Tab-separated table of C-alpha atoms in Angstrom:
chain	number	residue	atom	x	y	z
A	867	MET	CA	-89.810	112.831	273.933
A	868	ASP	CA	-87.672	115.915	273.211
A	869	LYS	CA	-86.059	116.515	269.892
A	870	ILE	CA	-82.514	115.129	269.398
A	871	ILE	CA	-79.706	117.228	268.096
A	872	ILE	CA	-77.539	115.602	265.638
A	873	GLU	CA	-74.141	116.761	264.901
A	874	ALA	CA	-72.071	115.646	261.960
A	875	ARG	CA	-68.367	115.046	262.499
A	876	VAL	CA	-67.094	114.468	259.014
A	877	ASN	CA	-63.441	114.178	258.986
A	878	GLU	CA	-61.349	114.818	262.338
A	879	LEU	CA	-57.997	113.378	261.443
A	880	ALA	CA	-59.230	110.434	259.732
A	881	THR	CA	-57.516	108.952	256.698
A	882	ARG	CA	-59.156	107.610	253.645
A	883	ARG	CA	-57.658	104.194	254.145
A	884	GLY	CA	-60.625	103.469	256.252
A	885	ASN	CA	-63.275	105.266	254.273
A	886	PRO	CA	-62.644	106.831	250.813
A	887	HIS	CA	-65.654	109.329	251.537
A	888	VAL	CA	-63.705	111.249	254.373
A	889	PRO	CA	-63.615	115.209	253.091
A	890	PHE	CA	-60.484	116.885	253.184
A	891	LEU	CA	-60.464	120.093	250.996
A	892	PRO	CA	-62.989	123.036	251.329
A	893	HIS	CA	-65.212	122.087	248.231
A	894	GLU	CA	-65.429	118.525	249.789
A	895	ILE	CA	-66.449	119.695	253.133
A	896	ILE	CA	-68.786	122.262	251.920
A	897	ALA	CA	-70.826	119.398	249.764
A	898	ASP	CA	-70.746	117.269	252.965
A	899	ALA	CA	-72.239	120.223	254.963
A	900	ARG	CA	-75.179	120.506	252.587
A	901	ALA	CA	-75.509	116.712	252.478
A	902	CYS	CA	-75.749	116.287	256.168
A	903	TYR	CA	-78.152	119.355	256.567
A	904	ASP	CA	-80.164	117.733	254.083
A	905	ALA	CA	-80.362	114.412	255.860
A	906	GLY	CA	-81.321	116.168	259.173
A	907	ALA	CA	-78.023	117.227	261.033
A	908	SER	CA	-78.377	120.666	262.787
A	909	VAL	CA	-74.628	121.035	263.838
A	910	PHE	CA	-71.556	120.356	261.502
A	911	HIS	CA	-68.191	119.755	262.746
A	912	TYR	CA	-64.890	119.646	260.824
A	913	HIS	CA	-61.218	119.857	260.769
A	914	GLY	CA	-59.068	121.837	258.054
A	915	ARG	CA	-57.118	119.168	256.085
A	916	LYS	CA	-54.493	119.584	253.206
A	917	GLU	CA	-54.783	117.637	249.779
A	918	ASP	CA	-52.939	114.766	251.396
A	919	GLY	CA	-54.937	114.686	254.736
A	920	ALA	CA	-52.487	116.439	256.829
A	921	PRO	CA	-53.867	118.930	259.293
A	922	ASP	CA	-54.361	122.600	257.846
A	923	HIS	CA	-54.730	125.134	260.503
A	924	ALA	CA	-54.433	128.283	258.146
A	925	PRO	CA	-57.256	130.839	258.775
A	926	GLU	CA	-57.834	131.050	255.051
A	927	PHE	CA	-58.978	127.441	254.972
A	928	TYR	CA	-61.628	128.012	257.599
A	929	LEU	CA	-62.871	131.285	255.907
A	930	GLU	CA	-63.272	129.515	252.527
A	931	THR	CA	-65.008	126.634	254.029
A	932	ASN	CA	-67.394	128.592	256.428
A	933	ALA	CA	-68.461	131.069	253.582
A	934	GLY	CA	-69.389	128.063	251.344
A	935	ILE	CA	-71.287	126.433	253.976
A	936	ARG	CA	-72.986	129.699	254.961
A	937	ALA	CA	-73.972	130.310	251.242
A	938	GLN	CA	-76.069	126.969	251.042
A	939	SER	CA	-77.513	126.378	254.229
A	940	ASP	CA	-77.909	127.767	257.994
A	941	ILE	CA	-76.387	124.475	259.603
A	942	LEU	CA	-74.646	125.357	262.769
A	943	ILE	CA	-70.845	125.412	262.308
A	944	HIS	CA	-68.462	124.072	264.888
A	945	PRO	CA	-65.029	124.433	263.710
A	946	THR	CA	-61.832	122.866	265.347
A	947	LEU	CA	-59.026	124.298	267.195
A	948	GLY	CA	-56.702	122.000	266.075
A	949	TYR	CA	-56.672	119.286	268.681
A	950	VAL	CA	-53.261	117.902	269.286
A	951	ALA	CA	-52.004	118.709	265.729
A	952	ASN	CA	-51.929	122.597	266.827
A	953	ASP	CA	-49.711	122.451	269.789
A	954	ALA	CA	-49.260	126.094	270.176
A	955	ASP	CA	-50.277	128.642	273.036
A	956	ALA	CA	-53.805	129.694	273.583
A	957	ARG	CA	-53.875	132.777	271.507
A	958	ASP	CA	-52.270	131.036	268.462
A	959	ARG	CA	-54.618	128.121	269.011
A	960	PHE	CA	-57.703	130.528	268.724
A	961	ALA	CA	-56.354	132.769	265.904
A	962	ALA	CA	-58.387	130.889	263.168
A	963	VAL	CA	-61.560	131.795	265.035
A	964	GLU	CA	-60.633	135.414	265.533
A	965	ALA	CA	-60.274	135.633	262.032
A	966	MET	CA	-63.488	133.904	261.197
A	967	MET	CA	-65.330	136.327	263.444
A	968	GLN	CA	-64.298	139.385	261.180
A	969	SER	CA	-67.510	138.538	258.867
A	970	ALA	CA	-71.029	137.163	259.248
A	971	ASP	CA	-70.372	135.141	256.354
A	972	THR	CA	-67.594	133.102	257.895
A	973	ALA	CA	-68.549	133.288	261.660
A	974	PRO	CA	-69.058	129.942	263.139
A	975	ASP	CA	-71.759	129.161	265.869
A	976	PHE	CA	-69.649	127.052	268.295
A	977	ALA	CA	-66.201	126.998	269.573
A	978	PRO	CA	-64.588	124.042	271.248
A	979	MET	CA	-63.240	123.829	274.582
A	980	ASP	CA	-61.573	120.412	275.680
A	981	CYS	CA	-61.848	120.850	279.310
A	982	GLY	CA	-58.535	119.077	280.619
A	983	SER	CA	-55.434	117.377	279.437
A	984	VAL	CA	-55.128	113.882	278.383
A	985	ASN	CA	-52.683	111.383	276.683
A	986	VAL	CA	-53.761	110.620	273.055
A	987	ASP	CA	-51.268	108.040	271.911
A	988	TRP	CA	-52.380	105.685	269.261
A	989	TRP	CA	-52.669	101.878	270.064
A	990	ASN	CA	-51.501	99.341	267.332
A	991	PRO	CA	-53.666	96.190	267.958
A	992	GLU	CA	-51.390	94.233	265.206
A	993	THR	CA	-48.253	94.938	267.174
A	994	GLY	CA	-49.636	94.998	270.649
A	995	SER	CA	-47.883	98.209	271.185
A	996	TYR	CA	-48.201	102.071	270.777
A	997	ASP	CA	-47.281	103.518	267.528
A	998	THR	CA	-46.779	106.864	269.485
A	999	THR	CA	-45.691	107.606	272.870
A	1000	ASP	CA	-45.568	111.449	273.403
A	1001	LEU	CA	-48.863	112.970	272.184
A	1002	ILE	CA	-50.463	114.895	274.826
A	1003	TYR	CA	-53.471	117.146	274.474
A	1004	LYS	CA	-52.553	120.028	276.650
A	1005	ASN	CA	-55.534	122.286	277.797
A	1006	SER	CA	-54.369	124.075	280.941
A	1007	THR	CA	-56.869	125.963	283.293
A	1008	ALA	CA	-55.557	129.179	282.098
A	1009	THR	CA	-55.810	128.260	278.264
A	1010	LEU	CA	-59.383	127.129	278.807
A	1011	MET	CA	-60.103	130.517	280.815
A	1012	TYR	CA	-58.694	132.519	277.662
A	1013	PHE	CA	-60.859	130.417	275.279
A	1014	ALA	CA	-64.030	130.934	277.250
A	1015	GLU	CA	-63.496	134.747	277.459
A	1016	ARG	CA	-63.054	134.988	273.711
A	1017	ILE	CA	-65.864	132.693	272.998
A	1018	ASP	CA	-68.059	134.828	275.360
A	1019	HIS	CA	-66.774	138.053	273.653
A	1020	TYR	CA	-68.007	136.963	270.279
A	1021	GLY	CA	-71.284	135.405	271.480
A	1022	LEU	CA	-70.396	131.934	270.687
A	1023	LYS	CA	-71.720	128.690	272.248
A	1024	PRO	CA	-68.839	126.677	274.114
A	1025	TYR	CA	-68.932	123.252	273.230
A	1026	LEU	CA	-67.512	121.663	276.117
A	1027	VAL	CA	-65.898	118.441	275.438
A	1028	SER	CA	-65.301	115.902	278.394
A	1029	TRP	CA	-62.878	112.923	278.035
A	1030	ASN	CA	-63.479	111.513	281.519
A	1031	VAL	CA	-64.871	112.617	284.723
A	1032	SER	CA	-62.150	115.003	285.596
A	1033	PHE	CA	-62.988	117.160	282.583
A	1034	THR	CA	-66.486	117.186	283.744
A	1035	ARG	CA	-65.715	118.206	287.225
A	1036	GLN	CA	-63.596	121.454	285.699
A	1037	ILE	CA	-66.724	122.246	283.795
A	1038	GLU	CA	-68.523	122.325	287.075
A	1039	GLN	CA	-65.931	124.522	288.580
A	1040	PHE	CA	-66.034	127.128	285.642
A	1041	LEU	CA	-69.865	127.249	286.165
A	1042	LYS	CA	-69.480	128.072	289.809
A	1043	MET	CA	-66.895	130.724	288.922
A	1044	GLY	CA	-69.173	132.125	286.232
A	1045	VAL	CA	-66.403	131.575	283.616
A	1046	LEU	CA	-69.297	129.398	281.932
A	1047	GLN	CA	-72.811	129.976	281.872
A	1048	ASP	CA	-75.722	127.315	281.674
A	1049	PRO	CA	-76.973	125.418	279.923
A	1050	ALA	CA	-73.727	123.896	279.405
A	1051	TYR	CA	-73.618	121.728	276.209
A	1052	VAL	CA	-71.223	118.817	277.183
A	1053	CYS	CA	-69.987	116.390	274.719
A	1054	PHE	CA	-68.699	113.052	276.240
A	1055	CYS	CA	-65.855	111.904	274.179
A	1056	MET	CA	-65.832	108.339	274.433
A	1057	THR	CA	-62.829	106.133	272.803
A	1058	ASP	CA	-62.317	102.729	271.477
A	1059	GLU	CA	-59.938	100.313	269.526
A	1060	ILE	CA	-56.944	102.711	269.098
A	1061	ILE	CA	-57.301	105.509	271.641
A	1062	PHE	CA	-57.886	104.635	275.359
A	1063	ALA	CA	-57.836	108.322	276.762
A	1064	GLY	CA	-61.785	108.575	277.120
A	1065	HIS	CA	-64.194	106.264	278.753
A	1066	PRO	CA	-65.188	103.151	276.752
A	1067	GLY	CA	-68.040	103.323	274.463
A	1068	THR	CA	-70.376	101.164	276.668
A	1069	GLN	CA	-73.036	101.664	279.059
A	1070	ALA	CA	-70.967	101.645	281.986
A	1071	GLY	CA	-68.762	104.297	280.336
A	1072	LEU	CA	-71.582	106.663	279.515
A	1073	ASP	CA	-73.152	106.022	283.067
A	1074	ALA	CA	-69.714	107.025	284.685
A	1075	HIS	CA	-69.826	110.192	282.509
A	1076	THR	CA	-73.604	111.127	283.458
A	1077	ALA	CA	-73.277	110.657	286.997
A	1078	PHE	CA	-70.869	113.427	287.214
A	1079	LEU	CA	-72.967	116.286	285.291
A	1080	PRO	CA	-73.124	119.173	287.576
A	1081	LYS	CA	-76.358	118.928	289.837
A	1082	ASP	CA	-76.898	122.569	290.225
A	1083	PHE	CA	-76.482	123.654	286.609
A	1084	GLN	CA	-78.692	122.965	283.564
A	1085	THR	CA	-76.476	120.905	280.998
A	1086	VAL	CA	-77.454	119.508	277.559
A	1087	TRP	CA	-75.292	116.363	276.634
A	1088	THR	CA	-74.159	114.733	273.407
A	1089	VAL	CA	-71.965	111.642	272.930
A	1090	VAL	CA	-69.295	110.807	270.358
A	1091	ASN	CA	-67.276	107.628	270.157
A	1092	TYR	CA	-63.457	108.566	268.783
A	1093	LYS	CA	-62.300	105.577	266.818
A	1094	GLY	CA	-65.163	103.517	267.904
A	1095	ASP	CA	-68.791	102.424	266.603
A	1096	LEU	CA	-71.171	104.825	268.367
A	1097	PHE	CA	-74.029	102.867	266.846
A	1098	GLN	CA	-73.242	100.185	269.727
A	1099	LEU	CA	-74.733	102.641	272.318
A	1100	THR	CA	-76.887	105.095	270.362
A	1101	GLU	CA	-80.272	103.410	271.303
A	1102	ASN	CA	-79.239	104.063	275.136
A	1103	ILE	CA	-78.101	107.448	274.394
A	1104	ILE	CA	-81.504	108.458	272.611
A	1105	ARG	CA	-83.737	106.570	275.330
A	1106	GLN	CA	-81.736	108.512	277.954
A	1107	GLY	CA	-82.309	112.067	276.383
A	1108	GLY	CA	-78.882	112.463	275.186
A	1109	HIS	CA	-77.931	113.762	271.771
A	1110	ILE	CA	-75.811	112.285	269.002
A	1111	SER	CA	-72.275	113.479	267.446
A	1112	ILE	CA	-71.333	111.047	264.925
A	1113	GLY	CA	-69.506	110.756	261.514
A	1114	LEU	CA	-66.752	109.287	259.357
A	1115	GLY	CA	-64.197	111.555	261.370
A	1116	ASP	CA	-64.732	109.152	264.176
A	1117	TYR	CA	-65.246	105.692	262.549
A	1118	ALA	CA	-65.275	104.104	259.316
A	1119	TYR	CA	-68.872	103.185	259.138
A	1120	MET	CA	-69.763	100.488	256.692
A	1121	ASP	CA	-73.259	99.324	255.425
A	1122	GLY	CA	-72.323	95.658	254.871
A	1123	ALA	CA	-69.429	95.685	252.386
A	1124	ARG	CA	-69.961	99.421	251.339
A	1125	HIS	CA	-68.534	102.637	252.831
A	1126	MET	CA	-70.947	104.957	254.011
A	1127	THR	CA	-71.089	108.753	253.535
A	1128	ASN	CA	-71.352	111.090	256.395
A	1129	ALA	CA	-74.786	111.785	254.854
A	1130	GLU	CA	-75.908	108.011	255.165
A	1131	VAL	CA	-74.603	107.905	258.678
A	1132	ILE	CA	-76.869	110.789	259.641
A	1133	ASP	CA	-79.716	109.307	257.750
A	1134	LYS	CA	-79.323	106.087	259.792
A	1135	ILE	CA	-79.161	107.641	263.100
A	1136	ILE	CA	-82.010	109.853	262.361
A	1137	ALA	CA	-83.889	106.961	261.256
A	1138	GLN	CA	-83.266	105.086	264.425
A	1139	ALA	CA	-83.981	108.310	266.591
A	1140	ARG	CA	-87.493	108.406	265.003
A	1141	SER	CA	-88.271	104.662	265.579
A	1142	LEU	CA	-87.778	105.539	269.246
A	1143	GLY	CA	-89.929	108.824	269.411
A	1144	ARG	CA	-87.457	111.570	268.967
A	1145	ALA	CA	-87.405	113.722	265.784
A	1146	PRO	CA	-84.326	115.404	264.935
A	1147	ALA	CA	-83.914	119.092	266.127
A	1148	SER	CA	-84.013	121.697	263.272
A	1149	VAL	CA	-81.290	124.453	263.432
A	1150	ALA	CA	-83.890	126.849	265.142
A	1151	GLU	CA	-84.969	124.159	267.635
A	1152	THR	CA	-81.141	123.349	268.362
A	1153	ARG	CA	-80.786	127.130	269.032
A	1154	GLU	CA	-83.585	127.109	271.490
A	1155	ILE	CA	-82.455	124.040	273.240
A	1156	LEU	CA	-78.986	125.302	273.736
A	1157	GLN	CA	-80.104	128.820	274.392
A	1158	MET	CA	-77.511	129.897	271.928
A	1159	PRO	CA	-76.586	133.609	272.237
A	1160	LYS	CA	-76.455	136.138	269.295
A	1161	VAL	CA	-73.198	136.022	267.570
A	1162	ARG	CA	-71.116	139.175	267.725
A	1163	ILE	CA	-68.943	140.047	264.747
A	1164	ALA	CA	-65.697	141.702	265.462
A	1165	ALA	CA	-65.834	145.584	265.154
């Protein structure tokens, strides 16, 4: 079977109440990047965080972190644009990536595009009600086209996130328009437990996603379960030829009564993939699978 791309998603907006190993600061993220790379991950995704865990959108955070990651491995870097925590216009949301592209030492390899808009309010199962009622992750068509142009300008690989079928259909239209080029790298963002904006992390939820992949374009797909246990579905993903995006940013993974580290989560998924006949793709193999372009540093 084909090699499998393993992406480490190390922090997102997760707190340390669920798992104390969630990295916040640059030196913590840099250390996690090396550990996940050594475990076999070829892609590394992270969010800027402050010491208290609050989001940090300052370009300086990403410059320091990317440089530290680059100094110790060639793992492919996938930074965030800030998710709902960075509710600014398209130019401001992409500003940190523009700063990263000033040097080969800080340039990432991917930039994300969540290809639609969705309500992302947090459900509280203890009270049976929502803790928030006005969180909207807004990604207009104009915003996405701006991101696509800047991503292409720098020779980055678009990381196309699909929360539901409507996002995937938007991706198909962008491919038809030439706004995006194939092979499209599509991340199916499934959601469980406290967020219900995506498909559920079940086989039915995955089947609904894959049924709408563009038929006339080449696609490579990976799966994440935001706030849910992706291991409930990983065997089927692996058998179906998909790829895996997983980490403490999405779920507080445990090994019995012990909190796992991000590297241990990567170890576990790679052991499962190998047992099912799929070895992890190296960085070079991931570049080949995704036909990644050559990154262009700003003049």
